[in-house]
Short mmCIF file of C-alpha atoms in Angstrom, two decimals:
data_model
loop_
_atom_site.label_atom_id
_atom_site.label_comp_id
_atom_site.label_asym_id
_atom_site.label_seq_id
_atom_site.Cartn_x
_atom_site.Cartn_y
_atom_site.Cartn_z
CA MET G 1 117.60 128.65 134.72
CA SER G 2 116.99 129.29 131.03
CA SER G 3 117.19 132.79 131.03
CA ARG G 4 118.39 135.58 133.30
CA HIS G 5 118.40 139.22 133.19
CA GLU G 6 120.75 140.75 130.39
CA GLY G 7 120.93 144.10 132.70
CA SER G 8 119.50 147.55 131.03
CA GLY G 9 120.44 148.14 127.28
CA ALA G 10 122.02 144.59 126.89
CA LEU G 11 121.80 142.79 123.64
CA PRO G 12 120.72 139.21 123.93
CA TYR G 13 123.76 137.28 124.34
CA ARG G 14 122.48 134.57 121.88
CA GLN G 15 122.22 137.14 119.11
CA SER G 16 125.32 138.98 119.43
CA ARG G 17 128.60 139.06 121.24
CA ALA G 18 127.93 142.65 122.29
CA THR G 19 127.60 142.21 125.81
CA PRO G 20 126.58 145.31 128.53
CA ASP G 21 130.41 144.98 129.42
CA GLN G 22 131.20 145.92 125.72
CA VAL G 23 128.57 148.86 125.86
CA ARG G 24 130.22 150.16 128.96
CA GLY G 25 133.79 149.61 127.10
CA ARG G 26 135.31 146.60 128.88
CA PRO G 27 135.16 143.83 126.10
CA LEU G 28 134.86 140.20 127.01
CA ALA G 29 137.35 138.36 124.76
CA GLY G 30 136.67 136.38 122.01
CA SER G 31 136.13 132.73 122.38
CA ALA G 32 139.57 131.65 121.65
CA VAL G 33 141.58 134.46 123.44
CA ALA G 34 141.91 134.76 127.26
CA PRO G 35 141.34 138.04 128.51
CA SER G 36 144.48 137.59 131.03
CA GLU G 37 147.26 135.28 131.25
CA ARG G 38 146.17 134.57 134.82
CA VAL G 39 142.77 133.47 133.81
CA ARG G 40 143.88 131.31 130.74
CA VAL G 41 142.92 127.64 130.83
CA LYS G 42 146.45 126.07 130.59
CA ARG G 43 145.82 122.29 131.26
CA LEU G 44 143.92 120.82 128.33
CA HIS G 45 143.69 124.29 126.96
CA GLU G 46 141.39 123.13 124.32
CA ARG G 47 138.61 122.84 126.98
CA GLY G 48 139.01 126.57 127.71
CA HIS G 49 136.32 129.44 126.53
CA TYR G 50 136.28 133.00 126.95
CA ASP G 51 133.50 134.47 125.22
CA ALA G 52 129.98 135.83 126.94
CA GLU G 53 127.93 132.98 124.72
CA THR G 54 130.11 130.34 126.66
CA ILE G 55 130.28 131.79 130.08
CA HIS G 56 126.81 133.57 130.70
CA PRO G 57 124.74 130.46 130.26
CA ILE G 58 126.79 128.72 132.75
CA LEU G 59 126.45 131.33 135.21
CA ASP G 60 122.70 131.65 134.75
CA ALA G 61 122.24 128.02 134.99
CA MET G 62 123.81 127.22 138.51
CA PRO G 63 123.27 129.98 141.52
CA ILE G 64 125.60 127.79 143.69
CA CYS G 65 129.13 129.40 143.74
CA SER G 66 132.34 129.35 145.87
CA VAL G 67 134.00 132.75 146.59
CA GLY G 68 137.65 132.63 147.10
CA TYR G 69 139.62 135.40 149.01
CA VAL G 70 142.62 136.06 151.13
CA PHE G 71 142.43 137.12 154.75
CA ASN G 72 145.24 137.83 156.98
CA GLY G 73 147.49 136.01 154.17
CA SER G 74 145.48 132.83 153.92
CA PRO G 75 143.22 131.47 151.50
CA TYR G 76 139.15 131.05 152.21
CA VAL G 77 136.55 129.79 150.13
CA THR G 78 132.94 130.42 151.23
CA PRO G 79 130.06 128.82 149.38
CA THR G 80 127.16 131.17 148.51
CA LEU G 81 124.53 132.06 145.90
CA GLN G 82 125.65 134.27 142.63
CA TRP G 83 123.48 135.75 140.18
CA ARG G 84 124.01 137.59 136.76
CA GLU G 85 123.07 140.75 135.20
CA GLY G 86 124.56 141.67 131.94
CA GLY G 87 128.43 141.75 132.43
CA HIS G 88 128.69 141.26 136.33
CA ILE G 89 127.77 138.62 138.93
CA TYR G 90 126.59 139.29 142.29
CA TRP G 91 126.11 137.78 145.54
CA HIS G 92 124.94 138.89 149.11
CA GLY G 93 124.92 138.15 152.52
CA SER G 94 124.75 139.73 156.09
CA SER G 95 126.68 142.99 156.59
CA ALA G 96 128.25 141.30 159.58
CA SER G 97 129.80 138.58 157.34
CA ARG G 98 133.45 138.15 157.82
CA MET G 99 133.54 137.14 154.10
CA LEU G 100 131.77 140.24 152.73
CA GLU G 101 134.14 142.30 154.88
CA ALA G 102 137.34 140.52 153.54
CA VAL G 103 136.19 140.93 149.68
CA ALA G 104 134.95 144.64 149.64
CA GLU G 105 137.29 146.28 147.41
CA ALA G 106 139.63 143.30 147.08
CA GLU G 107 140.88 140.58 144.87
CA VAL G 108 138.36 137.59 144.70
CA CYS G 109 138.21 134.28 142.59
CA VAL G 110 134.58 133.11 141.97
CA THR G 111 133.93 129.67 140.86
CA VAL G 112 130.81 128.16 139.67
CA THR G 113 130.76 124.25 138.74
CA ILE G 114 128.26 122.01 137.01
CA MET G 115 129.09 118.47 137.24
CA ASP G 116 127.36 116.84 134.37
CA GLY G 117 128.65 113.29 135.06
CA PHE G 118 131.52 110.73 135.85
CA VAL G 119 133.48 109.28 132.69
CA LEU G 120 134.44 105.80 133.46
CA ALA G 121 137.48 104.58 131.11
CA ARG G 122 139.11 101.25 131.00
CA SER G 123 142.26 102.89 133.04
CA ALA G 124 141.92 104.62 136.10
CA PHE G 125 144.04 107.13 134.59
CA HIS G 126 141.60 108.05 131.70
CA HIS G 127 138.71 108.38 134.37
CA SER G 128 137.35 111.96 134.08
CA ALA G 129 134.27 114.10 134.62
CA LYS G 130 131.79 115.82 132.42
CA TYR G 131 131.55 119.25 133.73
CA ARG G 132 131.06 123.24 132.79
CA SER G 133 132.83 125.60 135.29
CA VAL G 134 133.48 129.17 135.12
CA MET G 135 136.24 131.11 137.13
CA VAL G 136 136.07 134.79 137.58
CA LEU G 137 138.64 136.93 138.76
CA GLY G 138 138.74 140.64 139.96
CA THR G 139 138.06 143.10 142.69
CA ALA G 140 134.62 142.73 144.31
CA ARG G 141 132.61 146.12 144.86
CA LYS G 142 130.53 146.38 147.77
CA ILE G 143 126.89 147.86 146.76
CA THR G 144 125.96 150.54 149.36
CA ASP G 145 123.23 152.41 147.78
CA ARG G 146 119.75 151.37 148.92
CA ASP G 147 118.22 151.48 145.79
CA GLU G 148 121.09 149.85 143.66
CA LYS G 149 120.92 147.23 146.34
CA GLU G 150 116.96 146.66 146.11
CA ALA G 151 117.38 146.50 142.47
CA ARG G 152 119.90 143.99 142.56
CA LEU G 153 118.39 141.78 145.25
CA LYS G 154 114.79 141.78 143.21
CA VAL G 155 116.71 140.32 140.05
CA PHE G 156 118.25 137.62 142.40
CA VAL G 157 114.61 136.35 144.00
CA ASP G 158 113.11 136.77 140.38
CA SER G 159 116.05 134.95 138.70
CA LEU G 160 115.37 132.02 140.84
CA PHE G 161 111.64 132.48 141.53
CA PRO G 162 110.17 134.65 138.63
CA GLY G 163 107.61 137.22 139.88
CA ARG G 164 107.99 136.19 143.69
CA TRP G 165 109.68 139.84 144.67
CA ASP G 166 106.46 141.62 144.22
CA MET G 167 104.46 138.95 146.36
CA LEU G 168 106.48 139.28 149.39
CA ARG G 169 106.19 141.50 152.23
CA PRO G 170 108.40 144.57 151.16
CA MET G 171 112.23 144.78 152.71
CA ASN G 172 112.46 147.52 155.50
CA ALA G 173 115.19 150.04 155.78
CA GLN G 174 116.72 147.73 158.84
CA GLU G 175 116.77 144.58 156.48
CA PHE G 176 118.60 146.72 153.76
CA LYS G 177 121.09 147.90 156.38
CA ALA G 178 121.69 144.19 157.56
CA THR G 179 122.16 143.04 153.92
CA THR G 180 125.37 143.53 152.04
CA VAL G 181 125.13 143.03 148.00
CA MET G 182 128.57 142.41 146.11
CA SER G 183 129.54 142.87 142.64
CA LEU G 184 132.34 141.38 140.42
CA PRO G 185 132.68 142.41 136.55
CA LEU G 186 132.99 139.46 134.16
CA ALA G 187 135.78 141.24 132.44
CA GLU G 188 138.52 138.58 133.64
CA ALA G 189 137.01 135.08 133.14
CA SER G 190 136.98 131.88 131.62
CA ALA G 191 135.15 128.97 131.20
CA LYS G 192 136.24 125.02 131.33
CA ILE G 193 133.98 122.55 129.86
CA ARG G 194 134.46 118.77 129.11
CA THR G 195 131.73 116.89 127.35
CA GLY G 196 131.76 113.22 125.98
CA GLY G 197 132.61 109.80 126.85
CA PRO G 198 135.84 108.18 127.84
CA LYS G 199 138.76 108.63 125.58
CA ASP G 200 141.30 105.44 126.28
CA ASP G 201 144.38 104.49 125.20
CA GLU G 202 144.04 102.51 121.64
CA GLU G 203 145.34 99.27 123.04
CA ASP G 204 142.91 99.48 125.74
CA TYR G 205 139.58 99.20 123.90
CA LYS G 206 139.88 95.44 123.32
CA LEU G 207 139.72 94.80 127.19
CA PRO G 208 136.41 93.59 128.50
CA ILE G 209 135.85 96.49 130.53
CA TRP G 210 132.67 98.27 131.13
CA ALA G 211 133.18 102.24 130.00
CA GLY G 212 130.98 104.96 129.75
CA VAL G 213 129.37 107.69 131.49
CA VAL G 214 127.22 108.02 134.64
CA PRO G 215 125.36 111.32 134.24
CA LEU G 216 124.61 113.80 137.31
CA HIS G 217 121.88 116.49 137.44
CA MET G 218 120.60 118.64 140.11
CA GLN G 219 117.24 117.54 140.74
CA ILE G 220 114.34 119.68 141.87
CA GLY G 221 111.65 118.08 144.24
CA GLY G 222 108.50 119.06 144.79
CA PRO G 223 107.65 121.88 147.08
CA ILE G 224 107.22 121.51 150.70
CA ALA G 225 104.75 123.94 152.02
CA ASP G 226 105.26 125.36 155.72
CA LYS G 227 102.91 124.14 158.28
CA LEU G 228 102.21 127.69 159.11
CA ASN G 229 100.99 128.71 155.49
CA LEU G 230 97.44 130.09 155.66
CA ALA G 231 94.66 127.48 154.72
CA GLY G 232 93.95 127.18 150.93
CA LEU G 233 97.51 128.62 149.79
CA ALA G 234 98.60 126.85 146.62
CA PRO G 235 102.46 126.89 145.38
CA PRO G 236 102.60 129.39 142.79
CA ALA G 237 104.06 128.31 139.50
CA HIS G 238 107.29 129.90 140.41
CA VAL G 239 108.04 127.04 142.98
CA THR G 240 107.23 124.45 140.76
CA GLY G 241 109.14 125.46 137.64
CA VAL G 242 112.67 125.89 139.17
CA LYS G 243 115.53 124.45 136.96
CA LEU G 244 119.42 124.32 137.86
CA GLY G 245 122.07 123.07 135.76
CA MET L 1 127.74 107.56 149.29
CA SER L 2 126.97 105.67 152.56
CA SER L 3 130.30 104.40 153.71
CA ARG L 4 133.99 105.33 152.80
CA HIS L 5 137.18 103.67 153.89
CA GLU L 6 138.26 104.62 157.40
CA GLY L 7 141.75 104.15 156.67
CA SER L 8 144.00 101.66 158.13
CA GLY L 9 143.36 101.21 162.12
CA ALA L 10 140.71 103.59 162.15
CA LEU L 11 137.51 103.07 164.27
CA PRO L 12 134.28 103.37 162.54
CA TYR L 13 133.31 107.07 163.28
CA ARG L 14 129.58 106.06 163.87
CA GLN L 15 130.73 103.99 167.04
CA SER L 16 133.21 106.08 168.30
CA ARG L 17 134.65 109.70 168.53
CA ALA L 18 138.26 108.10 168.36
CA THR L 19 139.17 109.08 164.51
CA PRO L 20 142.72 108.17 162.88
CA ASP L 21 143.76 111.68 163.70
CA GLN L 22 143.29 111.16 167.57
CA VAL L 23 145.23 107.93 167.22
CA ARG L 24 148.09 109.98 165.72
CA GLY L 25 147.55 112.43 168.52
CA ARG L 26 145.59 115.18 166.81
CA PRO L 27 142.54 115.25 168.28
CA LEU L 28 139.44 116.73 166.29
CA ALA L 29 137.64 119.03 168.53
CA GLY L 30 134.39 117.98 170.20
CA SER L 31 130.95 119.20 168.64
CA ALA L 32 130.83 122.51 170.54
CA VAL L 33 134.39 123.76 170.13
CA ALA L 34 136.17 124.84 167.17
CA PRO L 35 139.77 123.36 166.80
CA SER L 36 140.87 127.13 166.07
CA GLU L 37 139.47 130.76 165.93
CA ARG L 38 139.84 130.88 162.07
CA VAL L 39 137.64 127.75 161.24
CA ARG L 40 134.85 128.84 164.00
CA VAL L 41 131.72 129.31 162.52
CA LYS L 42 131.13 133.10 163.70
CA ARG L 43 127.73 134.18 161.80
CA LEU L 44 124.91 131.99 162.88
CA HIS L 45 127.17 129.83 165.28
CA GLU L 46 124.40 127.59 166.48
CA ARG L 47 124.97 126.15 162.65
CA GLY L 48 128.63 125.29 163.36
CA HIS L 49 129.87 121.51 163.98
CA TYR L 50 133.40 120.53 164.94
CA ASP L 51 132.93 116.98 165.52
CA ALA L 52 134.16 113.90 163.14
CA GLU L 53 130.64 112.35 163.13
CA THR L 54 129.20 115.68 161.48
CA ILE L 55 132.19 116.58 159.38
CA HIS L 56 133.16 113.07 157.70
CA PRO L 57 129.57 111.88 156.59
CA ILE L 58 129.38 115.45 154.61
CA LEU L 59 132.81 114.82 152.97
CA ASP L 60 131.70 111.34 152.20
CA ALA L 61 128.49 112.12 150.47
CA MET L 62 129.93 114.60 148.01
CA PRO L 63 133.42 114.40 146.36
CA ILE L 64 132.64 117.57 144.34
CA CYS L 65 134.74 120.22 146.42
CA SER L 66 136.71 123.69 145.84
CA VAL L 67 140.37 124.04 146.56
CA GLY L 68 141.30 127.61 147.44
CA TYR L 69 144.96 128.85 147.71
CA VAL L 70 147.18 131.82 147.25
CA PHE L 71 149.15 132.16 144.14
CA ASN L 72 151.27 135.36 143.42
CA GLY L 73 149.25 137.06 146.12
CA SER L 74 145.74 136.32 144.55
CA PRO L 75 142.91 134.19 145.56
CA TYR L 76 141.98 131.07 143.41
CA VAL L 77 139.63 128.47 143.73
CA THR L 78 139.70 125.16 141.69
CA PRO L 79 137.09 122.82 141.60
CA THR L 80 137.71 119.07 141.73
CA LEU L 81 137.04 115.82 143.52
CA GLN L 82 138.00 115.16 147.00
CA TRP L 83 137.74 111.83 148.88
CA ARG L 84 138.65 110.86 152.50
CA GLU L 85 140.35 108.20 154.47
CA GLY L 86 140.28 108.47 158.06
CA GLY L 87 141.13 111.82 159.34
CA HIS L 88 142.57 113.12 155.88
CA ILE L 89 141.04 114.02 152.62
CA TYR L 90 142.82 113.68 149.37
CA TRP L 91 142.30 115.17 145.86
CA HIS L 92 144.53 114.27 142.54
CA GLY L 93 145.42 116.02 139.31
CA SER L 94 148.10 116.36 136.45
CA SER L 95 151.40 116.79 137.81
CA ALA L 96 151.79 119.70 135.30
CA SER L 97 148.81 121.25 136.95
CA ARG L 98 149.33 124.75 138.10
CA MET L 99 146.81 124.34 141.07
CA LEU L 100 148.84 121.14 142.44
CA GLU L 101 152.11 123.13 142.31
CA ALA L 102 150.93 126.11 143.92
CA VAL L 103 149.48 124.23 146.94
CA ALA L 104 151.97 121.64 147.63
CA GLU L 105 153.16 122.56 151.26
CA ALA L 106 151.12 125.49 151.04
CA GLU L 107 147.99 126.71 152.85
CA VAL L 108 144.73 125.78 151.53
CA CYS L 109 141.07 125.91 152.25
CA VAL L 110 138.91 123.31 150.90
CA THR L 111 135.23 123.48 150.81
CA VAL L 112 132.54 120.75 150.13
CA THR L 113 128.92 121.92 149.92
CA ILE L 114 125.64 120.06 149.70
CA MET L 115 122.56 122.17 148.91
CA ASP L 116 119.50 120.82 149.89
CA GLY L 117 116.98 123.30 149.16
CA PHE L 118 115.92 126.62 148.81
CA VAL L 119 114.20 128.06 151.69
CA LEU L 120 111.20 130.35 150.51
CA ALA L 121 109.85 132.78 153.33
CA ARG L 122 107.47 135.69 153.40
CA SER L 123 110.04 138.27 153.17
CA ALA L 124 112.98 138.49 151.01
CA PHE L 125 115.14 139.07 154.01
CA HIS L 126 114.37 135.48 155.48
CA HIS L 127 114.61 133.45 152.30
CA SER L 128 117.46 130.96 152.68
CA ALA L 129 119.24 127.78 151.77
CA LYS L 130 119.16 124.37 153.31
CA TYR L 131 122.70 123.22 153.24
CA ARG L 132 125.49 121.01 154.66
CA SER L 133 128.75 122.29 154.34
CA VAL L 134 132.52 121.69 155.22
CA MET L 135 135.43 123.92 155.42
CA VAL L 136 138.94 122.45 155.83
CA LEU L 137 141.96 124.90 156.46
CA GLY L 138 145.50 123.55 156.57
CA THR L 139 148.89 122.82 154.72
CA ALA L 140 148.53 120.38 151.81
CA ARG L 141 151.15 117.65 151.30
CA LYS L 142 152.03 116.32 148.13
CA ILE L 143 152.42 112.28 148.23
CA THR L 144 155.43 111.35 146.20
CA ASP L 145 155.76 107.64 146.94
CA ARG L 146 154.31 105.42 144.18
CA ASP L 147 152.60 102.87 146.42
CA GLU L 148 151.21 105.51 148.78
CA LYS L 149 149.97 107.12 145.63
CA GLU L 150 148.28 103.74 144.19
CA ALA L 151 146.94 102.93 147.65
CA ARG L 152 145.18 106.44 147.76
CA LEU L 153 143.98 106.28 144.10
CA LYS L 154 142.62 102.81 144.41
CA VAL L 155 140.44 104.28 147.49
CA PHE L 156 139.20 107.17 145.37
CA VAL L 157 137.85 105.00 142.69
CA ASP L 158 136.58 102.32 144.99
CA SER L 159 134.84 104.95 147.09
CA LEU L 160 133.01 106.26 143.96
CA PHE L 161 132.54 102.87 142.12
CA PRO L 162 133.17 99.85 144.76
CA GLY L 163 135.26 97.37 143.26
CA ARG L 164 136.23 98.99 140.03
CA TRP L 165 139.96 99.62 140.78
CA ASP L 166 140.71 95.83 140.20
CA MET L 167 138.85 95.47 137.00
CA LEU L 168 140.75 98.23 135.20
CA ARG L 169 143.88 97.89 133.31
CA PRO L 170 146.57 98.68 135.70
CA MET L 171 148.12 102.11 136.02
CA ASN L 172 151.68 102.28 134.69
CA ALA L 173 154.78 104.04 135.77
CA GLN L 174 154.30 106.94 133.34
CA GLU L 175 150.67 107.41 134.55
CA PHE L 176 152.15 107.48 138.27
CA LYS L 177 154.49 109.82 137.53
CA ALA L 178 151.73 112.19 135.65
CA THR L 179 149.38 112.09 138.50
CA THR L 180 149.78 113.99 141.87
CA VAL L 181 148.01 113.31 144.93
CA MET L 182 147.48 115.70 147.68
CA SER L 183 146.58 115.26 151.11
CA LEU L 184 145.12 117.61 153.84
CA PRO L 185 144.58 116.66 157.59
CA LEU L 186 141.16 116.98 159.02
CA ALA L 187 142.71 119.14 162.18
CA GLU L 188 141.29 122.51 161.35
CA ALA L 189 137.72 121.94 160.02
CA SER L 190 134.25 122.97 160.67
CA ALA L 191 130.78 122.19 159.41
CA LYS L 192 127.94 124.41 158.63
CA ILE L 193 124.72 123.22 158.31
CA ARG L 194 121.07 124.61 158.02
CA THR L 195 117.92 122.48 158.13
CA GLY L 196 114.19 123.03 158.26
CA GLY L 197 111.83 125.37 156.74
CA PRO L 198 111.37 129.12 156.88
CA LYS L 199 111.59 131.30 159.92
CA ASP L 200 109.77 134.39 159.52
CA ASP L 201 108.92 137.65 161.83
CA GLU L 202 106.17 136.91 163.92
CA GLU L 203 103.69 139.71 162.14
CA ASP L 204 104.46 138.24 158.78
CA TYR L 205 102.72 134.47 159.47
CA LYS L 206 99.40 136.17 158.65
CA LEU L 207 100.19 137.10 155.34
CA PRO L 208 98.80 135.20 152.29
CA ILE L 209 102.30 134.31 150.96
CA TRP L 210 103.19 130.64 150.03
CA ALA L 211 106.24 129.66 152.14
CA GLY L 212 108.05 126.58 152.15
CA VAL L 213 111.16 124.68 150.77
CA VAL L 214 111.72 123.47 147.33
CA PRO L 215 114.11 120.30 147.75
CA LEU L 216 117.32 119.91 145.97
CA HIS L 217 119.10 116.71 145.36
CA MET L 218 121.96 115.52 143.07
CA GLN L 219 120.55 112.87 140.80
CA ILE L 220 122.25 110.01 139.42
CA GLY L 221 121.17 109.15 135.75
CA GLY L 222 121.13 105.62 134.17
CA PRO L 223 124.50 104.61 133.02
CA ILE L 224 125.56 105.63 129.09
CA ALA L 225 127.50 102.89 127.48
CA ASP L 226 130.49 103.91 125.42
CA LYS L 227 129.83 102.94 121.76
CA LEU L 228 133.11 101.00 121.72
CA ASN L 229 132.51 98.73 124.36
CA LEU L 230 133.08 95.36 123.35
CA ALA L 231 129.82 93.45 122.80
CA GLY L 232 127.77 91.73 125.57
CA LEU L 233 129.26 94.07 128.44
CA ALA L 234 126.73 94.64 130.97
CA PRO L 235 127.14 97.51 133.37
CA PRO L 236 128.62 96.67 136.62
CA ALA L 237 126.48 97.12 139.86
CA HIS L 238 128.91 99.97 140.66
CA VAL L 239 127.80 102.18 137.91
CA THR L 240 124.10 101.74 138.61
CA GLY L 241 124.57 102.10 142.40
CA VAL L 242 126.24 105.50 142.54
CA LYS L 243 124.76 108.07 145.24
CA LEU L 244 125.84 111.43 146.04
CA GLY L 245 124.41 114.10 148.46
#
């Protein structure tokens, strides 16, 4: 996804480090300094980034995320879709969901991972991956206000399929009640990125072993129309222009 | 990935429900019965599966996974790569990794998610996703024996790139020491799968709204050779034949 909503009053992150969170008084840390010790990238710390300019585009490029939480003392991870507005990410689900009940006003860890490729080295040890990932720690908040819920869900639908929300049959009261939206500030977040090819031990470069990168990319297929669509309905531009990764 | 190792003495899962765990006395549950209450799919329970025939191919098709764990009372999720042998999954990392220290002999939740597409309905509420996911709960065990570590890592490399392990410069003692391999039994696991197109409210089918599926697929790009490869080295078949998802 090339661009997502920046939230009301937000400055475009490409032009300034001032994010909506800064406007609201919760600054995201600069590029080199972790906002907390627990979110600091410790292993291979040169891969760690803490600035909105790095973190936001990763979140915007990949809605698929993993929500980690603790329930009865045990760890759980639930895959779902996230979207970003300004200095928060959001996800949603059924109001009857165990995950959403467990994470409301509770600590969560949300990760987004984009795998860009396998890195093949001359030794097993130096095999690696190209990736862009984000980890967000914090307390998830449940959105209960109907209008706020609607505003967030509209951005979700339109961030994936621009303009689709207004084409749909409007949500009704029962559907709003059955849908829970969670929010999480990006105040405690880090990105971890690895780019480039293999880095081998000096003496291994003389070996006749093929090394390099096998690229990975999330491919979007052509839209498959529902058989029950009314006759003559063409797929709108928003279903043929989807991009991920 | 079309096939992975079944572990020593295992029966091919396509021919029999007898898995290595059953051989070792820890049966995976049948298709309809969850092995534990906490792993049972509660929301939309008809999407839940508990049999090896369903769970194993999902794990084999997607190495990217999320490892959830509890550290100082807080949830964490770390993206990494998993591989399967028989009735266990494995993952590895640096022996200095916080995640690997935290999960040794501790409870974890590992999830694997394959997103097969977006499902676009005539109302926002009925939008959905096509996906295949697996959740595994249990206690992770650290593999300390050097030979066991080597055997597991060989399967990891060869499961992604068949035959590559034996082409590589062999791992040395220091590298084995620096590498930790974790194992997790598939005794408490479930799959959740959604296939097919949109299911709308009956009265919405008359609306002139395009509905259908936007397919997603992990695309493997052509191999990019390292500039420092020796002259004349062609990419081996195992880097041109990778499949995921």
